[in-house]
């Protein structure tokens, strides 16, 4: 069973730039959720993708956007990067309709904004 | 609004001792799930244990058990026979079973340090 994989592991960008983070879901999982974890905080829900459409969104501005592909992998795009976007970005996959099953997380992408 | 509270920023425990990490939650939904995750310094979130709101028995998973007190809205994690490798951040999270998104709401975490 292949787990959740994220790329890249680390990324350094400057303010105003754009970034794309990638996530491959665990085999058999059809739903991908993205979380932002600032230093010393718990993860905050950004959005979720199911059937290639956004299936719920947290309190994040529109410059955070995403995609899901037919193979269930996903991208997180952030435009006009700000210093506060520096964080660990976690991707989690799950099976829609099975809320008692855990979301499985990748190792995350550490994004630093200079 | 749903909320998870973890009041212990950090905890120490001696190797081979048991430790309890506190978690209280707030929700008006009758159907929900509670999860505990472990996050080592490397960053990955590792699922430990799950408790459903309608489960009659407290969940157990190896050395992990969940002390679920529904009336008090608490879901404390108990780690028995602590090991050095248990040193990590521990997060309590809740998922609303009735919503379409089933997003996880996390607490702020507890940093556990196991001492030899």
PDB file of N, CA and C in Angstrom, chain B residues 8-113:
ATOM      1  N   UNK B   8      -2.427  21.430  27.978  1.00  0.00           N
ATOM      2  CA  UNK B   8      -1.062  21.118  28.406  1.00  0.00           C
ATOM      3  C   UNK B   8      -0.089  21.405  27.253  1.00  0.00           C
ATOM      4  N   UNK B   9       0.623  22.526  27.301  1.00  0.00           N
ATOM      5  CA  UNK B   9       1.573  22.806  26.223  1.00  0.00           C
ATOM      6  C   UNK B   9       2.711  21.785  26.188  1.00  0.00           C
ATOM      7  N   UNK B  10       3.134  21.327  27.388  1.00  0.00           N
ATOM      8  CA  UNK B  10       4.217  20.369  27.447  1.00  0.00           C
ATOM      9  C   UNK B  10       4.065  19.438  28.643  1.00  0.00           C
ATOM     10  N   UNK B  11       4.561  18.207  28.467  1.00  0.00           N
ATOM     11  CA  UNK B  11       4.497  17.218  29.538  1.00  0.00           C
ATOM     12  C   UNK B  11       5.805  16.443  29.571  1.00  0.00           C
ATOM     13  N   UNK B  12       6.217  16.061  30.809  1.00  0.00           N
ATOM     14  CA  UNK B  12       7.353  15.174  30.980  1.00  0.00           C
ATOM     15  C   UNK B  12       6.857  13.857  31.565  1.00  0.00           C
ATOM     16  N   UNK B  13       7.479  12.760  31.162  1.00  0.00           N
ATOM     17  CA  UNK B  13       7.158  11.461  31.756  1.00  0.00           C
ATOM     18  C   UNK B  13       8.428  10.623  31.773  1.00  0.00           C
ATOM     19  N   UNK B  14       8.558   9.812  32.800  1.00  0.00           N
ATOM     20  CA  UNK B  14       9.699   8.909  32.881  1.00  0.00           C
ATOM     21  C   UNK B  14       9.439   7.690  31.988  1.00  0.00           C
ATOM     22  N   UNK B  15      10.492   7.210  31.390  1.00  0.00           N
ATOM     23  CA  UNK B  15      10.395   5.997  30.577  1.00  0.00           C
ATOM     24  C   UNK B  15       9.729   4.890  31.396  1.00  0.00           C
ATOM     25  N   UNK B  16       8.833   4.127  30.732  1.00  0.00           N
ATOM     26  CA  UNK B  16       8.092   3.003  31.298  1.00  0.00           C
ATOM     27  C   UNK B  16       6.905   3.418  32.157  1.00  0.00           C
ATOM     28  N   UNK B  17       6.737   4.725  32.398  1.00  0.00           N
ATOM     29  CA  UNK B  17       5.565   5.184  33.140  1.00  0.00           C
ATOM     30  C   UNK B  17       4.420   5.460  32.172  1.00  0.00           C
ATOM     31  N   UNK B  18       3.223   5.602  32.714  1.00  0.00           N
ATOM     32  CA  UNK B  18       2.057   5.981  31.911  1.00  0.00           C
ATOM     33  C   UNK B  18       1.872   7.495  31.976  1.00  0.00           C
ATOM     34  N   UNK B  19       1.269   8.034  30.920  1.00  0.00           N
ATOM     35  CA  UNK B  19       1.012   9.475  30.861  1.00  0.00           C
ATOM     36  C   UNK B  19      -0.352   9.713  30.225  1.00  0.00           C
ATOM     37  N   UNK B  20      -1.037  10.740  30.712  1.00  0.00           N
ATOM     38  CA  UNK B  20      -2.343  11.124  30.161  1.00  0.00           C
ATOM     39  C   UNK B  20      -2.252  12.508  29.546  1.00  0.00           C
ATOM     40  N   UNK B  21      -2.658  12.599  28.296  1.00  0.00           N
ATOM     41  CA  UNK B  21      -2.696  13.890  27.588  1.00  0.00           C
ATOM     42  C   UNK B  21      -4.162  14.315  27.474  1.00  0.00           C
ATOM     43  N   UNK B  22      -4.433  15.541  27.910  1.00  0.00           N
ATOM     44  CA  UNK B  22      -5.821  15.993  28.010  1.00  0.00           C
ATOM     45  C   UNK B  22      -6.342  16.578  26.707  1.00  0.00           C
ATOM     46  N   UNK B  23      -7.628  16.375  26.487  1.00  0.00           N
ATOM     47  CA  UNK B  23      -8.306  16.949  25.326  1.00  0.00           C
ATOM     48  C   UNK B  23      -9.770  17.157  25.675  1.00  0.00           C
ATOM     49  N   UNK B  24     -10.255  18.371  25.528  1.00  0.00           N
ATOM     50  CA  UNK B  24     -11.691  18.621  25.640  1.00  0.00           C
ATOM     51  C   UNK B  24     -12.173  19.184  24.323  1.00  0.00           C
ATOM     52  N   UNK B  25     -13.454  18.986  24.053  1.00  0.00           N
ATOM     53  CA  UNK B  25     -13.978  19.407  22.752  1.00  0.00           C
ATOM     54  C   UNK B  25     -15.336  20.051  22.947  1.00  0.00           C
ATOM     55  N   UNK B  26     -15.736  20.775  21.940  1.00  0.00           N
ATOM     56  CA  UNK B  26     -17.029  21.436  21.961  1.00  0.00           C
ATOM     57  C   UNK B  26     -17.683  21.269  20.594  1.00  0.00           C
ATOM     58  N   UNK B  27     -18.876  20.736  20.586  1.00  0.00           N
ATOM     59  CA  UNK B  27     -19.642  20.591  19.358  1.00  0.00           C
ATOM     60  C   UNK B  27     -21.104  20.451  19.708  1.00  0.00           C
ATOM     61  N   UNK B  28     -21.955  20.872  18.813  1.00  0.00           N
ATOM     62  CA  UNK B  28     -23.396  20.694  18.993  1.00  0.00           C
ATOM     63  C   UNK B  28     -23.920  19.537  18.138  1.00  0.00           C
ATOM     64  N   UNK B  29     -23.026  18.919  17.377  1.00  0.00           N
ATOM     65  CA  UNK B  29     -23.428  17.809  16.518  1.00  0.00           C
ATOM     66  C   UNK B  29     -23.480  16.521  17.327  1.00  0.00           C
ATOM     67  N   UNK B  30     -24.497  15.700  17.130  1.00  0.00           N
ATOM     68  CA  UNK B  30     -24.597  14.446  17.887  1.00  0.00           C
ATOM     69  C   UNK B  30     -23.649  13.357  17.383  1.00  0.00           C
ATOM     70  N   UNK B  31     -23.239  13.480  16.122  1.00  0.00           N
ATOM     71  CA  UNK B  31     -22.387  12.453  15.532  1.00  0.00           C
ATOM     72  C   UNK B  31     -21.043  13.065  15.157  1.00  0.00           C
ATOM     73  N   UNK B  32     -19.997  12.549  15.771  1.00  0.00           N
ATOM     74  CA  UNK B  32     -18.664  13.100  15.525  1.00  0.00           C
ATOM     75  C   UNK B  32     -17.632  12.036  15.857  1.00  0.00           C
ATOM     76  N   UNK B  33     -16.419  12.292  15.440  1.00  0.00           N
ATOM     77  CA  UNK B  33     -15.318  11.388  15.740  1.00  0.00           C
ATOM     78  C   UNK B  33     -14.156  12.154  16.327  1.00  0.00           C
ATOM     79  N   UNK B  34     -13.420  11.505  17.179  1.00  0.00           N
ATOM     80  CA  UNK B  34     -12.259  12.112  17.819  1.00  0.00           C
ATOM     81  C   UNK B  34     -11.018  11.293  17.468  1.00  0.00           C
ATOM     82  N   UNK B  35      -9.975  11.968  17.100  1.00  0.00           N
ATOM     83  CA  UNK B  35      -8.740  11.321  16.654  1.00  0.00           C
ATOM     84  C   UNK B  35      -7.563  11.879  17.445  1.00  0.00           C
ATOM     85  N   UNK B  36      -6.571  11.056  17.634  1.00  0.00           N
ATOM     86  CA  UNK B  36      -5.289  11.498  18.156  1.00  0.00           C
ATOM     87  C   UNK B  36      -4.215  11.186  17.119  1.00  0.00           C
ATOM     88  N   UNK B  37      -3.369  12.187  16.904  1.00  0.00           N
ATOM     89  CA  UNK B  37      -2.235  12.041  16.004  1.00  0.00           C
ATOM     90  C   UNK B  37      -0.955  12.377  16.740  1.00  0.00           C
ATOM     91  N   UNK B  38       0.127  11.748  16.307  1.00  0.00           N
ATOM     92  CA  UNK B  38       1.465  12.013  16.831  1.00  0.00           C
ATOM     93  C   UNK B  38       2.277  12.679  15.735  1.00  0.00           C
ATOM     94  N   UNK B  39       2.984  13.739  16.086  1.00  0.00           N
ATOM     95  CA  UNK B  39       3.808  14.433  15.105  1.00  0.00           C
ATOM     96  C   UNK B  39       5.239  14.535  15.612  1.00  0.00           C
ATOM     97  N   UNK B  40       6.138  13.670  15.148  1.00  0.00           N
ATOM     98  CA  UNK B  40       7.554  13.797  15.512  1.00  0.00           C
ATOM     99  C   UNK B  40       8.144  15.068  14.918  1.00  0.00           C
ATOM    100  N   UNK B  41       9.364  15.362  15.275  1.00  0.00           N
ATOM    101  CA  UNK B  41       9.992  16.596  14.800  1.00  0.00           C
ATOM    102  C   UNK B  41      10.152  16.616  13.289  1.00  0.00           C
ATOM    103  N   UNK B  42      10.118  15.474  12.657  1.00  0.00           N
ATOM    104  CA  UNK B  42      10.239  15.406  11.198  1.00  0.00           C
ATOM    105  C   UNK B  42       8.997  15.939  10.485  1.00  0.00           C
ATOM    106  N   UNK B  43       7.862  16.016  11.174  1.00  0.00           N
ATOM    107  CA  UNK B  43       6.700  16.688  10.615  1.00  0.00           C
ATOM    108  C   UNK B  43       5.520  15.829  10.232  1.00  0.00           C
ATOM    109  N   UNK B  44       5.725  14.539   9.948  1.00  0.00           N
ATOM    110  CA  UNK B  44       4.570  13.757   9.501  1.00  0.00           C
ATOM    111  C   UNK B  44       3.588  13.547  10.652  1.00  0.00           C
ATOM    112  N   UNK B  45       2.302  13.488  10.315  1.00  0.00           N
ATOM    113  CA  UNK B  45       1.242  13.249  11.294  1.00  0.00           C
ATOM    114  C   UNK B  45       0.905  11.768  11.251  1.00  0.00           C
ATOM    115  N   UNK B  46       1.056  11.107  12.387  1.00  0.00           N
ATOM    116  CA  UNK B  46       0.838   9.669  12.467  1.00  0.00           C
ATOM    117  C   UNK B  46      -0.437   9.399  13.252  1.00  0.00           C
ATOM    118  N   UNK B  47      -1.392   8.730  12.625  1.00  0.00           N
ATOM    119  CA  UNK B  47      -2.649   8.409  13.294  1.00  0.00           C
ATOM    120  C   UNK B  47      -2.419   7.403  14.409  1.00  0.00           C
ATOM    121  N   UNK B  48      -3.017   7.659  15.572  1.00  0.00           N
ATOM    122  CA  UNK B  48      -2.854   6.763  16.717  1.00  0.00           C
ATOM    123  C   UNK B  48      -4.127   6.008  17.060  1.00  0.00           C
ATOM    124  N   UNK B  49      -5.253   6.744  17.216  1.00  0.00           N
ATOM    125  CA  UNK B  49      -6.438   6.117  17.773  1.00  0.00           C
ATOM    126  C   UNK B  49      -7.664   6.949  17.437  1.00  0.00           C
ATOM    127  N   UNK B  50      -8.815   6.282  17.341  1.00  0.00           N
ATOM    128  CA  UNK B  50     -10.076   6.918  16.973  1.00  0.00           C
ATOM    129  C   UNK B  50     -11.182   6.512  17.956  1.00  0.00           C
ATOM    130  N   UNK B  51     -12.059   7.484  18.264  1.00  0.00           N
ATOM    131  CA  UNK B  51     -13.225   7.225  19.102  1.00  0.00           C
ATOM    132  C   UNK B  51     -14.439   7.873  18.454  1.00  0.00           C
ATOM    133  N   UNK B  52     -15.473   7.097  18.179  1.00  0.00           N
ATOM    134  CA  UNK B  52     -16.702   7.651  17.645  1.00  0.00           C
ATOM    135  C   UNK B  52     -17.630   8.069  18.768  1.00  0.00           C
ATOM    136  N   UNK B  53     -18.479   9.047  18.504  1.00  0.00           N
ATOM    137  CA  UNK B  53     -19.335   9.589  19.560  1.00  0.00           C
ATOM    138  C   UNK B  53     -20.351   8.571  20.056  1.00  0.00           C
ATOM    139  N   UNK B  54     -20.674   7.583  19.245  1.00  0.00           N
ATOM    140  CA  UNK B  54     -21.646   6.582  19.655  1.00  0.00           C
ATOM    141  C   UNK B  54     -21.010   5.291  20.146  1.00  0.00           C
ATOM    142  N   UNK B  55     -19.677   5.261  20.147  1.00  0.00           N
ATOM    143  CA  UNK B  55     -19.000   4.046  20.614  1.00  0.00           C
ATOM    144  C   UNK B  55     -19.235   3.883  22.109  1.00  0.00           C
ATOM    145  N   UNK B  56     -19.616   2.665  22.490  1.00  0.00           N
ATOM    146  CA  UNK B  56     -19.920   2.405  23.894  1.00  0.00           C
ATOM    147  C   UNK B  56     -18.658   2.159  24.721  1.00  0.00           C
ATOM    148  N   UNK B  57     -17.653   1.614  24.066  1.00  0.00           N
ATOM    149  CA  UNK B  57     -16.415   1.278  24.774  1.00  0.00           C
ATOM    150  C   UNK B  57     -15.320   2.296  24.443  1.00  0.00           C
ATOM    151  N   UNK B  58     -14.430   2.504  25.399  1.00  0.00           N
ATOM    152  CA  UNK B  58     -13.256   3.338  25.136  1.00  0.00           C
ATOM    153  C   UNK B  58     -12.345   2.630  24.146  1.00  0.00           C
ATOM    154  N   UNK B  59     -11.823   3.387  23.195  1.00  0.00           N
ATOM    155  CA  UNK B  59     -10.942   2.812  22.180  1.00  0.00           C
ATOM    156  C   UNK B  59      -9.581   2.459  22.775  1.00  0.00           C
ATOM    157  N   UNK B  60      -9.016   1.364  22.291  1.00  0.00           N
ATOM    158  CA  UNK B  60      -7.655   0.986  22.661  1.00  0.00           C
ATOM    159  C   UNK B  60      -6.922   0.545  21.403  1.00  0.00           C
ATOM    160  N   UNK B  61      -5.623   0.823  21.389  1.00  0.00           N
ATOM    161  CA  UNK B  61      -4.775   0.467  20.246  1.00  0.00           C
ATOM    162  C   UNK B  61      -3.366   0.266  20.772  1.00  0.00           C
ATOM    163  N   UNK B  62      -3.065  -0.985  21.132  1.00  0.00           N
ATOM    164  CA  UNK B  62      -1.734  -1.266  21.674  1.00  0.00           C
ATOM    165  C   UNK B  62      -1.521  -0.535  22.988  1.00  0.00           C
ATOM    166  N   UNK B  63      -0.471   0.294  23.045  1.00  0.00           N
ATOM    167  CA  UNK B  63      -0.176   1.040  24.273  1.00  0.00           C
ATOM    168  C   UNK B  63      -1.015   2.309  24.413  1.00  0.00           C
ATOM    169  N   UNK B  64      -1.843   2.586  23.426  1.00  0.00           N
ATOM    170  CA  UNK B  64      -2.671   3.787  23.453  1.00  0.00           C
ATOM    171  C   UNK B  64      -4.099   3.427  23.838  1.00  0.00           C
ATOM    172  N   UNK B  65      -4.681   4.217  24.701  1.00  0.00           N
ATOM    173  CA  UNK B  65      -6.099   4.077  25.012  1.00  0.00           C
ATOM    174  C   UNK B  65      -6.690   5.470  25.150  1.00  0.00           C
ATOM    175  N   UNK B  66      -7.977   5.538  24.948  1.00  0.00           N
ATOM    176  CA  UNK B  66      -8.665   6.816  24.970  1.00  0.00           C
ATOM    177  C   UNK B  66      -9.675   6.793  26.105  1.00  0.00           C
ATOM    178  N   UNK B  67      -9.545   7.725  27.010  1.00  0.00           N
ATOM    179  CA  UNK B  67     -10.487   7.861  28.126  1.00  0.00           C
ATOM    180  C   UNK B  67     -11.576   8.846  27.688  1.00  0.00           C
ATOM    181  N   UNK B  68     -12.674   8.289  27.159  1.00  0.00           N
ATOM    182  CA  UNK B  68     -13.745   9.071  26.552  1.00  0.00           C
ATOM    183  C   UNK B  68     -14.845   9.297  27.581  1.00  0.00           C
ATOM    184  N   UNK B  69     -15.057  10.564  27.939  1.00  0.00           N
ATOM    185  CA  UNK B  69     -16.127  10.920  28.858  1.00  0.00           C
ATOM    186  C   UNK B  69     -17.037  11.899  28.129  1.00  0.00           C
ATOM    187  N   UNK B  70     -18.089  11.346  27.545  1.00  0.00           N
ATOM    188  CA  UNK B  70     -18.939  12.115  26.634  1.00  0.00           C
ATOM    189  C   UNK B  70     -19.643  13.270  27.334  1.00  0.00           C
ATOM    190  N   UNK B  71     -20.135  13.034  28.549  1.00  0.00           N
ATOM    191  CA  UNK B  71     -20.863  14.082  29.269  1.00  0.00           C
ATOM    192  C   UNK B  71     -19.948  15.261  29.600  1.00  0.00           C
ATOM    193  N   UNK B  72     -18.690  14.966  29.831  1.00  0.00           N
ATOM    194  CA  UNK B  72     -17.719  16.018  30.138  1.00  0.00           C
ATOM    195  C   UNK B  72     -17.047  16.550  28.882  1.00  0.00           C
ATOM    196  N   UNK B  73     -17.371  15.952  27.738  1.00  0.00           N
ATOM    197  CA  UNK B  73     -16.756  16.334  26.454  1.00  0.00           C
ATOM    198  C   UNK B  73     -15.237  16.293  26.552  1.00  0.00           C
ATOM    199  N   UNK B  74     -14.740  15.164  27.038  1.00  0.00           N
ATOM    200  CA  UNK B  74     -13.291  14.997  27.088  1.00  0.00           C
ATOM    201  C   UNK B  74     -12.894  13.677  26.432  1.00  0.00           C
ATOM    202  N   UNK B  75     -11.714  13.663  25.875  1.00  0.00           N
ATOM    203  CA  UNK B  75     -11.199  12.494  25.160  1.00  0.00           C
ATOM    204  C   UNK B  75      -9.694  12.434  25.391  1.00  0.00           C
ATOM    205  N   UNK B  76      -9.314  12.045  26.585  1.00  0.00           N
ATOM    206  CA  UNK B  76      -7.908  12.058  26.961  1.00  0.00           C
ATOM    207  C   UNK B  76      -7.187  10.828  26.425  1.00  0.00           C
ATOM    208  N   UNK B  77      -5.971  11.027  25.967  1.00  0.00           N
ATOM    209  CA  UNK B  77      -5.130   9.939  25.469  1.00  0.00           C
ATOM    210  C   UNK B  77      -4.251   9.427  26.603  1.00  0.00           C
ATOM    211  N   UNK B  78      -4.255   8.133  26.797  1.00  0.00           N
ATOM    212  CA  UNK B  78      -3.384   7.512  27.787  1.00  0.00           C
ATOM    213  C   UNK B  78      -2.348   6.669  27.051  1.00  0.00           C
ATOM    214  N   UNK B  79      -1.083   6.949  27.325  1.00  0.00           N
ATOM    215  CA  UNK B  79       0.007   6.156  26.764  1.00  0.00           C
ATOM    216  C   UNK B  79       0.608   5.358  27.915  1.00  0.00           C
ATOM    217  N   UNK B  80       0.575   4.058  27.801  1.00  0.00           N
ATOM    218  CA  UNK B  80       1.135   3.216  28.862  1.00  0.00           C
ATOM    219  C   UNK B  80       2.576   2.858  28.511  1.00  0.00           C
ATOM    220  N   UNK B  81       3.363   2.562  29.534  1.00  0.00           N
ATOM    221  CA  UNK B  81       4.743   2.102  29.350  1.00  0.00           C
ATOM    222  C   UNK B  81       5.489   2.969  28.348  1.00  0.00           C
ATOM    223  N   UNK B  82       5.622   4.260  28.668  1.00  0.00           N
ATOM    224  CA  UNK B  82       6.229   5.221  27.735  1.00  0.00           C
ATOM    225  C   UNK B  82       7.609   4.776  27.277  1.00  0.00           C
ATOM    226  N   UNK B  83       7.891   5.068  26.022  1.00  0.00           N
ATOM    227  CA  UNK B  83       9.187   4.764  25.422  1.00  0.00           C
ATOM    228  C   UNK B  83       9.831   6.057  24.934  1.00  0.00           C
ATOM    229  N   UNK B  84      11.140   6.053  24.801  1.00  0.00           N
ATOM    230  CA  UNK B  84      11.843   7.260  24.353  1.00  0.00           C
ATOM    231  C   UNK B  84      11.306   7.740  23.002  1.00  0.00           C
ATOM    232  N   UNK B  85      10.917   6.789  22.164  1.00  0.00           N
ATOM    233  CA  UNK B  85      10.385   7.134  20.844  1.00  0.00           C
ATOM    234  C   UNK B  85       9.009   7.778  20.881  1.00  0.00           C
ATOM    235  N   UNK B  86       8.405   7.845  22.050  1.00  0.00           N
ATOM    236  CA  UNK B  86       7.100   8.513  22.176  1.00  0.00           C
ATOM    237  C   UNK B  86       7.253  10.029  22.266  1.00  0.00           C
ATOM    238  N   UNK B  87       8.475  10.514  22.424  1.00  0.00           N
ATOM    239  CA  UNK B  87       8.695  11.958  22.493  1.00  0.00           C
ATOM    240  C   UNK B  87       8.296  12.600  21.171  1.00  0.00           C
ATOM    241  N   UNK B  88       7.319  13.493  21.227  1.00  0.00           N
ATOM    242  CA  UNK B  88       6.753  14.100  20.013  1.00  0.00           C
ATOM    243  C   UNK B  88       5.654  15.073  20.422  1.00  0.00           C
ATOM    244  N   UNK B  89       5.094  15.765  19.415  1.00  0.00           N
ATOM    245  CA  UNK B  89       3.865  16.554  19.621  1.00  0.00           C
ATOM    246  C   UNK B  89       2.678  15.625  19.437  1.00  0.00           C
ATOM    247  N   UNK B  90       1.660  15.819  20.256  1.00  0.00           N
ATOM    248  CA  UNK B  90       0.447  15.026  20.152  1.00  0.00           C
ATOM    249  C   UNK B  90      -0.739  15.963  19.939  1.00  0.00           C
ATOM    250  N   UNK B  91      -1.524  15.662  18.912  1.00  0.00           N
ATOM    251  CA  UNK B  91      -2.665  16.495  18.578  1.00  0.00           C
ATOM    252  C   UNK B  91      -3.961  15.699  18.707  1.00  0.00           C
ATOM    253  N   UNK B  92      -4.929  16.336  19.333  1.00  0.00           N
ATOM    254  CA  UNK B  92      -6.281  15.837  19.383  1.00  0.00           C
ATOM    255  C   UNK B  92      -7.061  16.528  18.265  1.00  0.00           C
ATOM    256  N   UNK B  93      -7.917  15.792  17.576  1.00  0.00           N
ATOM    257  CA  UNK B  93      -8.675  16.376  16.467  1.00  0.00           C
ATOM    258  C   UNK B  93     -10.091  15.819  16.467  1.00  0.00           C
ATOM    259  N   UNK B  94     -11.003  16.608  15.912  1.00  0.00           N
ATOM    260  CA  UNK B  94     -12.408  16.207  15.851  1.00  0.00           C
ATOM    261  C   UNK B  94     -12.891  16.307  14.414  1.00  0.00           C
ATOM    262  N   UNK B  95     -13.762  15.377  14.060  1.00  0.00           N
ATOM    263  CA  UNK B  95     -14.376  15.438  12.731  1.00  0.00           C
ATOM    264  C   UNK B  95     -15.871  15.300  12.886  1.00  0.00           C
ATOM    265  N   UNK B  96     -16.589  16.218  12.247  1.00  0.00           N
ATOM    266  CA  UNK B  96     -18.046  16.196  12.244  1.00  0.00           C
ATOM    267  C   UNK B  96     -18.515  15.156  11.240  1.00  0.00           C
ATOM    268  N   UNK B  97     -19.219  14.137  11.704  1.00  0.00           N
ATOM    269  CA  UNK B  97     -19.639  13.064  10.811  1.00  0.00           C
ATOM    270  C   UNK B  97     -20.802  13.467   9.917  1.00  0.00           C
ATOM    271  N   UNK B  98     -21.498  14.544  10.302  1.00  0.00           N
ATOM    272  CA  UNK B  98     -22.672  14.902   9.523  1.00  0.00           C
ATOM    273  C   UNK B  98     -22.392  15.819   8.354  1.00  0.00           C
ATOM    274  N   UNK B  99     -21.254  16.487   8.380  1.00  0.00           N
ATOM    275  CA  UNK B  99     -20.956  17.424   7.304  1.00  0.00           C
ATOM    276  C   UNK B  99     -20.438  16.729   6.068  1.00  0.00           C
ATOM    277  N   UNK B 100     -20.516  17.433   4.950  1.00  0.00           N
ATOM    278  CA  UNK B 100     -20.054  16.847   3.693  1.00  0.00           C
ATOM    279  C   UNK B 100     -18.538  16.789   3.626  1.00  0.00           C
ATOM    280  N   UNK B 101     -17.894  17.698   4.313  1.00  0.00           N
ATOM    281  CA  UNK B 101     -16.453  17.820   4.169  1.00  0.00           C
ATOM    282  C   UNK B 101     -15.689  16.867   5.056  1.00  0.00           C
ATOM    283  N   UNK B 102     -16.200  16.611   6.255  1.00  0.00           N
ATOM    284  CA  UNK B 102     -15.472  15.772   7.201  1.00  0.00           C
ATOM    285  C   UNK B 102     -14.073  16.286   7.460  1.00  0.00           C
ATOM    286  N   UNK B 103     -13.927  17.610   7.533  1.00  0.00           N
ATOM    287  CA  UNK B 103     -12.616  18.181   7.829  1.00  0.00           C
ATOM    288  C   UNK B 103     -12.259  17.889   9.284  1.00  0.00           C
ATOM    289  N   UNK B 104     -10.959  17.914   9.557  1.00  0.00           N
ATOM    290  CA  UNK B 104     -10.464  17.749  10.916  1.00  0.00           C
ATOM    291  C   UNK B 104     -10.220  19.110  11.546  1.00  0.00           C
ATOM    292  N   UNK B 105     -10.644  19.256  12.799  1.00  0.00           N
ATOM    293  CA  UNK B 105     -10.345  20.445  13.585  1.00  0.00           C
ATOM    294  C   UNK B 105      -9.373  20.014  14.673  1.00  0.00           C
ATOM    295  N   UNK B 106      -8.221  20.664  14.700  1.00  0.00           N
ATOM    296  CA  UNK B 106      -7.140  20.261  15.599  1.00  0.00           C
ATOM    297  C   UNK B 106      -7.038  21.188  16.797  1.00  0.00           C
ATOM    298  N   UNK B 107      -6.530  20.637  17.904  1.00  0.00           N
ATOM    299  CA  UNK B 107      -6.111  21.455  19.023  1.00  0.00           C
ATOM    300  C   UNK B 107      -4.715  21.997  18.784  1.00  0.00           C
ATOM    301  N   UNK B 108      -4.185  22.670  19.797  1.00  0.00           N
ATOM    302  CA  UNK B 108      -2.853  23.291  19.667  1.00  0.00           C
ATOM    303  C   UNK B 108      -1.716  22.343  19.986  1.00  0.00           C
ATOM    304  N   UNK B 109      -2.072  21.156  20.496  1.00  0.00           N
ATOM    305  CA  UNK B 109      -1.051  20.140  20.697  1.00  0.00           C
ATOM    306  C   UNK B 109      -0.415  20.147  22.076  1.00  0.00           C
ATOM    307  N   UNK B 110       0.162  19.013  22.425  1.00  0.00           N
ATOM    308  CA  UNK B 110       0.936  18.845  23.663  1.00  0.00           C
ATOM    309  C   UNK B 110       2.274  18.226  23.293  1.00  0.00           C
ATOM    310  N   UNK B 111       3.345  18.855  23.726  1.00  0.00           N
ATOM    311  CA  UNK B 111       4.689  18.331  23.475  1.00  0.00           C
ATOM    312  C   UNK B 111       5.074  17.395  24.607  1.00  0.00           C
ATOM    313  N   UNK B 112       5.246  16.131  24.280  1.00  0.00           N
ATOM    314  CA  UNK B 112       5.596  15.123  25.278  1.00  0.00           C
ATOM    315  C   UNK B 112       7.084  14.815  25.210  1.00  0.00           C
ATOM    316  N   UNK B 113       7.730  14.860  26.345  1.00  0.00           N
ATOM    317  CA  UNK B 113       9.138  14.495  26.434  1.00  0.00           C
ATOM    318  C   UNK B 113       9.267  13.306  27.375  1.00  0.00           C
TER     319      UNK B 113
END
